[in-house]
XYZ file of C-alpha atoms in Angstrom:
476
model
C -47.895 64.785 -57.484
C -47.311 62.933 -54.215
C -44.098 63.668 -52.341
C -42.346 60.365 -51.710
C -39.391 59.685 -49.425
C -37.140 59.290 -52.465
C -38.177 62.625 -53.996
C -37.805 64.396 -50.676
C -34.354 62.813 -50.158
C -33.238 63.863 -53.630
C -34.414 67.425 -53.016
C -32.509 67.549 -49.702
C -29.398 66.189 -51.404
C -29.308 68.760 -54.218
C -30.085 71.646 -51.865
C -27.137 70.472 -49.744
C -24.921 70.320 -52.858
C -25.727 73.944 -53.700
C -25.257 75.177 -50.123
C -21.920 73.388 -49.607
C -20.597 74.583 -52.978
C -21.532 78.179 -52.216
C -20.139 77.915 -48.690
C -16.735 76.670 -49.830
C -16.416 78.942 -52.878
C -17.920 82.191 -51.604
C -17.650 82.205 -47.825
C -14.551 80.135 -47.147
C -12.329 80.918 -50.138
C -13.473 84.345 -51.352
C -14.575 86.051 -48.123
C -12.477 84.490 -45.335
C -9.240 83.775 -47.211
C -9.047 86.186 -50.173
C -10.882 89.245 -48.860
C -10.632 89.006 -45.058
C -7.103 87.431 -45.013
C -8.203 85.312 -41.998
C -8.002 88.438 -39.822
C -10.007 86.864 -36.996
C -7.121 84.462 -36.358
C -4.047 86.698 -35.852
C -1.959 84.079 -33.964
C 0.220 81.859 -36.225
C -1.017 78.682 -34.513
C -4.632 79.710 -35.085
C -3.931 80.502 -38.758
C -2.370 77.060 -39.262
C -5.369 75.536 -37.528
C -7.792 77.508 -39.700
C -6.167 76.552 -43.009
C -5.867 72.898 -41.932
C -9.453 72.753 -40.683
C -10.803 74.537 -43.752
C -8.907 72.214 -46.131
C -9.799 68.868 -44.567
C -13.312 70.111 -43.792
C -13.898 71.002 -47.454
C -12.585 67.595 -48.552
C -14.862 65.956 -45.983
C -17.941 67.761 -47.285
C -17.133 67.121 -50.957
C -16.356 63.422 -50.434
C -19.606 63.191 -48.459
C -21.545 64.521 -51.452
C -20.008 61.778 -53.591
C -20.930 59.177 -50.960
C -24.567 60.273 -50.845
C -25.034 60.423 -54.638
C -27.268 57.443 -55.444
C -26.257 57.224 -59.120
C -22.534 57.156 -58.377
C -23.097 54.727 -55.505
C -24.952 52.223 -57.688
C -22.861 52.490 -60.862
C -19.370 52.885 -59.420
C -19.227 50.727 -56.301
C -15.419 50.649 -56.198
C -15.321 54.460 -56.275
C -17.933 54.528 -53.513
C -15.852 52.187 -51.381
C -12.579 54.123 -51.887
C -14.355 57.423 -51.286
C -15.856 55.934 -48.103
C -12.413 55.236 -46.645
C -11.306 58.739 -47.633
C -14.447 60.271 -46.094
C -13.901 58.423 -42.803
C -10.223 59.503 -42.716
C -11.217 63.123 -43.302
C -13.695 62.958 -40.402
C -10.801 62.082 -38.070
C -8.550 64.803 -39.491
C -11.334 67.384 -39.111
C -11.297 66.857 -35.336
C -7.482 66.814 -35.124
C -7.233 70.071 -37.103
C -9.365 71.766 -34.441
C -6.567 71.412 -31.863
C -4.229 74.189 -33.177
C -7.278 76.323 -33.945
C -8.515 76.114 -30.355
C -5.047 76.563 -28.859
C -4.332 79.603 -31.023
C -7.634 81.272 -30.129
C -10.924 80.201 -31.675
C -13.194 82.924 -33.021
C -16.024 81.935 -30.687
C -13.879 81.588 -27.580
C -15.012 79.481 -24.616
C -18.158 78.296 -26.361
C -15.988 76.768 -29.122
C -13.990 74.820 -26.520
C -17.138 73.546 -24.810
C -18.773 72.620 -28.099
C -15.717 70.749 -29.394
C -15.159 68.834 -26.133
C -18.815 67.859 -25.748
C -19.769 67.066 -29.336
C -16.513 66.129 -31.078
C -16.280 62.619 -29.554
C -19.987 62.004 -30.233
C -19.569 62.991 -33.864
C -16.564 60.697 -34.266
C -18.536 57.922 -32.585
C -21.380 58.323 -35.121
C -18.869 58.072 -37.968
C -17.290 55.012 -36.359
C -20.667 53.278 -35.968
C -21.355 53.984 -39.634
C -17.997 52.485 -40.620
C -18.485 49.461 -38.349
C -21.986 48.873 -39.745
C -20.822 48.666 -43.362
C -17.937 46.381 -42.397
C -20.549 44.072 -40.844
C -22.747 44.387 -43.940
C -25.517 46.355 -42.206
C -26.277 48.838 -44.997
C -29.353 50.299 -43.295
C -27.526 51.255 -40.080
C -24.531 52.489 -42.102
C -26.732 54.877 -44.037
C -28.614 56.158 -40.998
C -25.454 56.899 -39.003
C -23.881 58.561 -42.042
C -26.905 60.835 -42.389
C -26.682 61.754 -38.702
C -22.943 62.510 -38.842
C -23.119 64.471 -42.089
C -26.175 66.458 -41.007
C -24.396 67.311 -37.764
C -21.371 68.582 -39.744
C -23.616 70.666 -42.006
C -24.818 72.598 -38.954
C -21.415 74.356 -38.995
C -22.410 75.821 -42.351
C -25.869 76.849 -41.151
C -24.266 78.788 -38.304
C -22.915 81.427 -40.693
C -26.254 83.096 -41.529
C -27.156 82.840 -37.824
C -24.039 84.889 -37.050
C -25.230 87.622 -39.429
C -28.745 87.647 -38.007
C -27.625 87.823 -34.382
C -25.032 90.514 -35.089
C -27.382 92.675 -37.167
C -28.884 94.729 -34.256
C -25.367 95.986 -33.323
C -24.313 96.713 -36.928
C -21.178 94.534 -36.573
C -19.787 91.576 -38.481
C -18.242 89.767 -35.517
C -19.492 88.930 -32.037
C -16.212 90.179 -30.578
C -17.153 93.751 -31.518
C -19.983 93.854 -28.955
C -19.767 93.805 -25.168
C -18.063 90.621 -23.800
C -21.080 89.279 -21.905
C -23.462 89.888 -24.793
C -20.885 88.360 -27.130
C -20.618 85.123 -25.149
C -24.407 84.920 -24.827
C -24.810 85.306 -28.593
C -22.136 82.708 -29.251
C -23.947 80.256 -27.007
C -27.219 80.931 -28.815
C -25.431 80.356 -32.118
C -24.501 76.817 -31.097
C -28.177 76.009 -30.707
C -28.149 75.825 -34.495
C -26.534 72.426 -33.985
C -29.487 71.249 -31.912
C -31.881 72.456 -34.588
C -29.921 70.574 -37.253
C -29.856 67.391 -35.160
C -33.608 67.661 -34.628
C -34.136 68.175 -38.370
C -32.121 65.039 -39.181
C -33.985 62.951 -36.610
C -37.320 64.236 -37.912
C -36.270 63.217 -41.435
C -35.300 59.725 -40.264
C -38.592 59.477 -38.368
C -40.455 60.619 -41.498
C -38.540 58.028 -43.516
C -39.401 55.359 -40.954
C -43.105 56.079 -40.925
C -43.672 57.171 -44.520
C -43.564 54.931 -47.480
C -44.159 55.687 -51.125
C -47.021 53.669 -52.666
C -45.659 50.318 -53.777
C -47.629 50.603 -56.992
C -49.587 53.644 -58.100
C -51.889 52.051 -60.634
C -53.268 54.316 -63.311
C -56.291 52.037 -63.447
C -57.313 49.748 -60.676
C -56.161 49.655 -57.082
C -52.622 49.447 -55.656
C -51.268 46.069 -54.563
C -51.419 47.149 -50.921
C -54.316 49.241 -49.651
C -53.693 52.404 -47.651
C -54.890 50.570 -44.541
C -52.362 47.781 -45.100
C -49.524 50.242 -45.670
C -50.479 52.175 -42.554
C -50.346 48.945 -40.544
C -46.802 48.191 -41.701
C -44.335 49.660 -39.243
C -41.360 48.960 -41.486
C -38.640 50.585 -39.460
C -38.977 50.237 -35.737
C -36.302 51.422 -33.322
C -35.105 47.815 -33.453
C -36.148 46.799 -36.975
C -34.729 43.259 -36.780
C -37.160 40.466 -35.932
C -35.962 37.061 -34.644
C -36.390 34.343 -37.283
C -36.347 30.551 -37.109
C -35.270 28.303 -39.995
C -38.122 25.983 -41.055
C -36.868 24.808 -44.487
C -33.273 24.151 -45.509
C -32.985 22.810 -49.090
C -29.965 22.684 -51.400
C -31.271 23.311 -54.935
C -27.875 22.301 -56.275
C -24.406 22.017 -54.786
C -24.017 25.814 -54.542
C -27.538 27.230 -54.244
C -29.569 27.141 -51.041
C -33.294 27.626 -50.574
C -34.023 28.671 -47.006
C -37.360 29.578 -45.429
C -37.612 31.491 -42.155
C -40.556 31.882 -39.821
C -40.612 35.260 -38.090
C -41.194 35.165 -34.359
C -42.550 38.720 -34.419
C -44.768 40.540 -36.889
C -44.965 39.566 -40.557
C -42.879 41.342 -43.188
C -44.767 42.380 -46.330
C -42.365 43.311 -49.129
C -43.135 45.306 -52.246
C -42.006 44.668 -55.837
C -38.239 44.166 -55.922
C -37.897 45.113 -52.267
C -35.205 43.281 -50.352
C -34.672 42.323 -46.726
C -31.658 42.257 -44.422
C -30.674 38.877 -43.010
C -28.542 39.032 -39.882
C -26.755 36.037 -38.361
C -25.136 36.176 -34.932
C -22.461 33.606 -34.135
C -20.093 33.758 -31.151
C -21.188 37.342 -30.503
C -20.296 38.497 -34.039
C -23.047 39.817 -36.317
C -23.022 39.370 -40.092
C -25.655 41.132 -42.211
C -26.447 40.708 -45.911
C -29.299 41.871 -48.159
C -31.424 39.472 -50.230
C -34.604 39.666 -52.295
C -37.246 37.220 -51.026
C -39.402 35.126 -53.356
C -42.143 34.687 -50.754
C -45.744 34.597 -51.999
C -48.188 37.084 -50.503
C -50.065 34.416 -48.528
C -46.804 33.105 -47.045
C -45.740 36.672 -46.166
C -48.937 37.108 -44.187
C -48.197 33.793 -42.437
C -44.880 35.234 -41.236
C -42.630 33.371 -43.681
C -39.614 34.703 -45.604
C -38.253 32.555 -48.443
C -34.766 33.183 -49.843
C -32.626 31.626 -52.555
C -28.919 32.210 -51.929
C -25.820 31.164 -53.839
C -23.192 29.964 -51.389
C -19.855 31.589 -52.172
C -16.556 30.018 -51.014
C -15.213 31.887 -47.961
C -18.166 34.296 -48.031
C -19.076 35.547 -44.548
C -22.788 34.751 -44.677
C -22.277 31.806 -47.017
C -19.921 30.140 -44.511
C -22.513 30.529 -41.735
C -25.288 29.073 -43.882
C -23.017 26.289 -45.140
C -22.172 25.179 -41.597
C -25.890 25.233 -40.757
C -26.682 23.134 -43.833
C -24.077 20.509 -42.948
C -25.201 20.418 -39.277
C -21.678 21.164 -38.105
C -21.973 20.423 -34.358
C -18.488 21.814 -33.667
C -19.734 25.319 -34.313
C -22.303 27.453 -32.497
C -25.691 27.551 -34.195
C -26.413 31.002 -35.616
C -29.247 33.180 -34.318
C -31.037 34.722 -37.308
C -32.887 38.037 -37.516
C -34.619 39.730 -40.448
C -35.626 43.320 -41.223
C -36.717 45.418 -44.184
C -34.268 47.392 -46.253
C -34.839 50.948 -47.428
C -34.974 50.843 -51.205
C -37.802 49.348 -53.231
C -38.304 49.057 -56.987
C -39.974 52.144 -58.438
C -42.851 50.810 -60.524
C -46.037 52.335 -61.912
C -48.693 50.192 -63.521
C -49.197 50.656 -67.291
C -46.397 53.200 -67.529
C -44.599 50.900 -69.984
C -46.247 48.527 -72.432
C -43.390 46.035 -72.216
C -40.729 45.063 -69.676
C -37.703 42.977 -70.644
C -36.061 41.201 -67.713
C -32.587 39.667 -67.965
C -31.296 37.724 -64.954
C -28.293 35.553 -64.201
C -28.108 32.954 -61.413
C -29.733 34.053 -58.146
C -30.448 37.383 -59.839
C -33.702 35.670 -60.808
C -35.144 36.352 -57.323
C -36.021 40.068 -57.700
C -37.437 39.342 -61.171
C -39.820 36.723 -59.769
C -40.797 39.145 -57.028
C -41.525 41.990 -59.472
C -43.291 39.765 -62.029
C -45.656 38.438 -59.358
C -46.673 41.933 -58.359
C -47.246 43.089 -61.929
C -49.221 40.013 -62.948
C -51.268 40.164 -59.745
C -52.937 43.409 -60.808
C -55.686 42.693 -63.397
C -55.789 46.393 -64.337
C -52.111 46.336 -65.283
C -51.657 45.395 -68.966
C -47.837 45.483 -68.938
C -46.287 42.531 -70.809
C -43.139 40.820 -69.503
C -40.476 38.689 -71.156
C -37.775 37.174 -68.946
C -34.361 35.918 -70.101
C -32.849 33.595 -67.495
C -29.102 33.062 -68.017
C -27.635 29.954 -66.349
C -24.312 28.071 -66.464
C -25.863 24.663 -67.016
C -29.083 22.702 -66.612
C -28.347 22.244 -62.907
C -28.720 25.996 -62.401
C -32.258 26.236 -63.735
C -33.573 26.324 -60.177
C -36.892 28.098 -59.669
C -37.981 27.372 -63.257
C -41.039 25.691 -61.720
C -42.060 29.130 -60.366
C -41.651 30.641 -63.849
C -43.875 27.889 -65.304
C -46.483 28.615 -62.626
C -46.453 32.307 -63.566
C -47.113 31.387 -67.205
C -50.005 29.108 -66.224
C -51.514 31.615 -63.798
C -51.520 34.418 -66.380
C -54.933 34.965 -67.949
C -53.501 36.384 -71.171
C -50.696 34.211 -72.682
C -48.915 37.299 -74.005
C -48.534 38.907 -70.561
C -45.652 36.742 -69.374
C -43.108 34.616 -71.196
C -39.589 33.436 -70.468
C -36.600 31.680 -72.003
C -33.580 29.976 -70.470
C -30.168 30.675 -71.968
C -27.207 28.513 -71.041
C -23.638 29.677 -70.495
C -22.536 29.332 -74.138
C -25.605 31.196 -75.398
C -24.505 34.643 -74.235
C -27.063 37.314 -73.424
C -26.079 40.421 -75.401
C -27.272 44.003 -75.465
C -28.178 43.549 -79.130
C -30.454 40.568 -78.389
C -32.205 42.526 -75.633
C -32.523 45.571 -77.883
C -34.149 43.306 -80.463
C -37.100 42.876 -78.099
C -37.454 46.487 -76.930
C -36.984 48.098 -80.353
C -40.307 46.593 -81.464
C -42.201 48.238 -78.609
C -43.598 51.757 -78.350
C -42.806 52.004 -74.626
C -40.445 49.635 -72.828
C -38.197 49.221 -69.817
C -35.249 46.912 -69.189
C -34.471 45.256 -65.840
C -31.109 43.563 -65.223
C -30.209 41.435 -62.228
C -27.241 39.268 -61.323
C -23.519 39.486 -60.566
C -21.742 42.709 -61.520
C -19.814 40.938 -64.292
C -23.197 40.191 -65.899
C -25.055 43.424 -65.138
C -22.487 46.206 -65.657
C -21.325 45.428 -69.231
C -24.916 44.846 -70.353
C -26.109 48.079 -68.771
C -23.324 50.144 -70.384
C -23.919 48.578 -73.818
C -27.703 49.017 -73.643
C -27.380 52.709 -72.772
C -25.085 53.198 -75.776
C -27.516 51.394 -78.074
C -30.614 53.345 -77.050
C -30.640 56.126 -74.479
C -34.431 56.475 -74.670
C -35.110 53.116 -72.988
C -34.974 53.116 -69.179
C -32.512 50.545 -67.798
C -32.631 49.503 -64.116
C -30.298 47.036 -62.451
C -30.127 44.980 -59.273
C -26.733 43.904 -57.932
C -26.324 40.481 -56.383
C -23.637 39.559 -53.863
C -24.003 36.594 -51.536
C -20.675 37.086 -49.834
């Protein structure tokens, strides 16, 4: 079985969960507090510093584990947001709690002072950049800086076994029990653990940049992209954003915009369900949002990116696009850039006999993207039925693409669709009516949270054996 970035990331996450849990429960609570009575910090100020640092540090690590849990992040976005503010606050308190600890006499002496002064501000800066990125809507940068900051913090945990290894030749449990010069030398060596951890994180990010799981691992037939094509795609450069020029600006209705960009750099080839980041810079301020393109393969190769976006009142990106659409000469024209995002849809040809897609509004875009890829592979026999939920006839934009997919399909049973208007509600029971007749099926949901979340919860209750995947849509 091939090791993909996602599998490797999941393995790293759960190993970190185990290590942090053991560190807090066994080392921090049982050994240092219960058994040792914090004997290495005899001064009252140092003891206060230790307890404060240990408390906020533990909360920082635990809230970080919640932040990095993909399931919680996707299903409970409000919890993720609240936990994010808490996590960022704890990162500040972690540094502040070091002050009484250092003043009262840190266990590692001068090296602790040097380490805190040199690296503390850098660590806070990484956390700040992560916070600033998510405020600006740059999810990719937010995630990368979070990984850097959290990995850096985890090096404090990895130091503990290093202490034991370095102290072993002298049969002591603390560096202070050996000669002063040797002690300081060992303490300095111990801090190199931080450098090792930083290198490990950067190697992981480099591996993530250069490695990509196969877009489709067909059981029969060839993948959608050949190995040569995938090798040629440098998806995440040091500066992954490519300048883009607007070539088509079309209002599909009063609220929905179709916009086509031409990339001034290399072409972007997206996989099934994979989205891109659109960045607009106006008056020096950058706004970034993620969208799923509906670009055909031939247009991708020509350097085009086609998006369908619902314009939301007072939305940050929507306001920029709206002013561009109305040719508002009183405002500065935005400079657009586009890059790939990290997550793609996990699909394997012929794994399921039937896929039921349910989409609302602009949630239709990832469904079109995925359907094209599935139907493109003649060796893939997966059948698709799409339910497109709209408010009224005016919202049936892109139905022409759905009709084209029906006409282009060799076997009539491979792709079908139906349009449901606002009063004809899409229910979990109606969806289950399709999947219950199949031996192997999968359900894909896409649209606003008010459409996706209730359906997802109800479908899981109805039948836990059917895999349900969802795509969130927010044009704000």
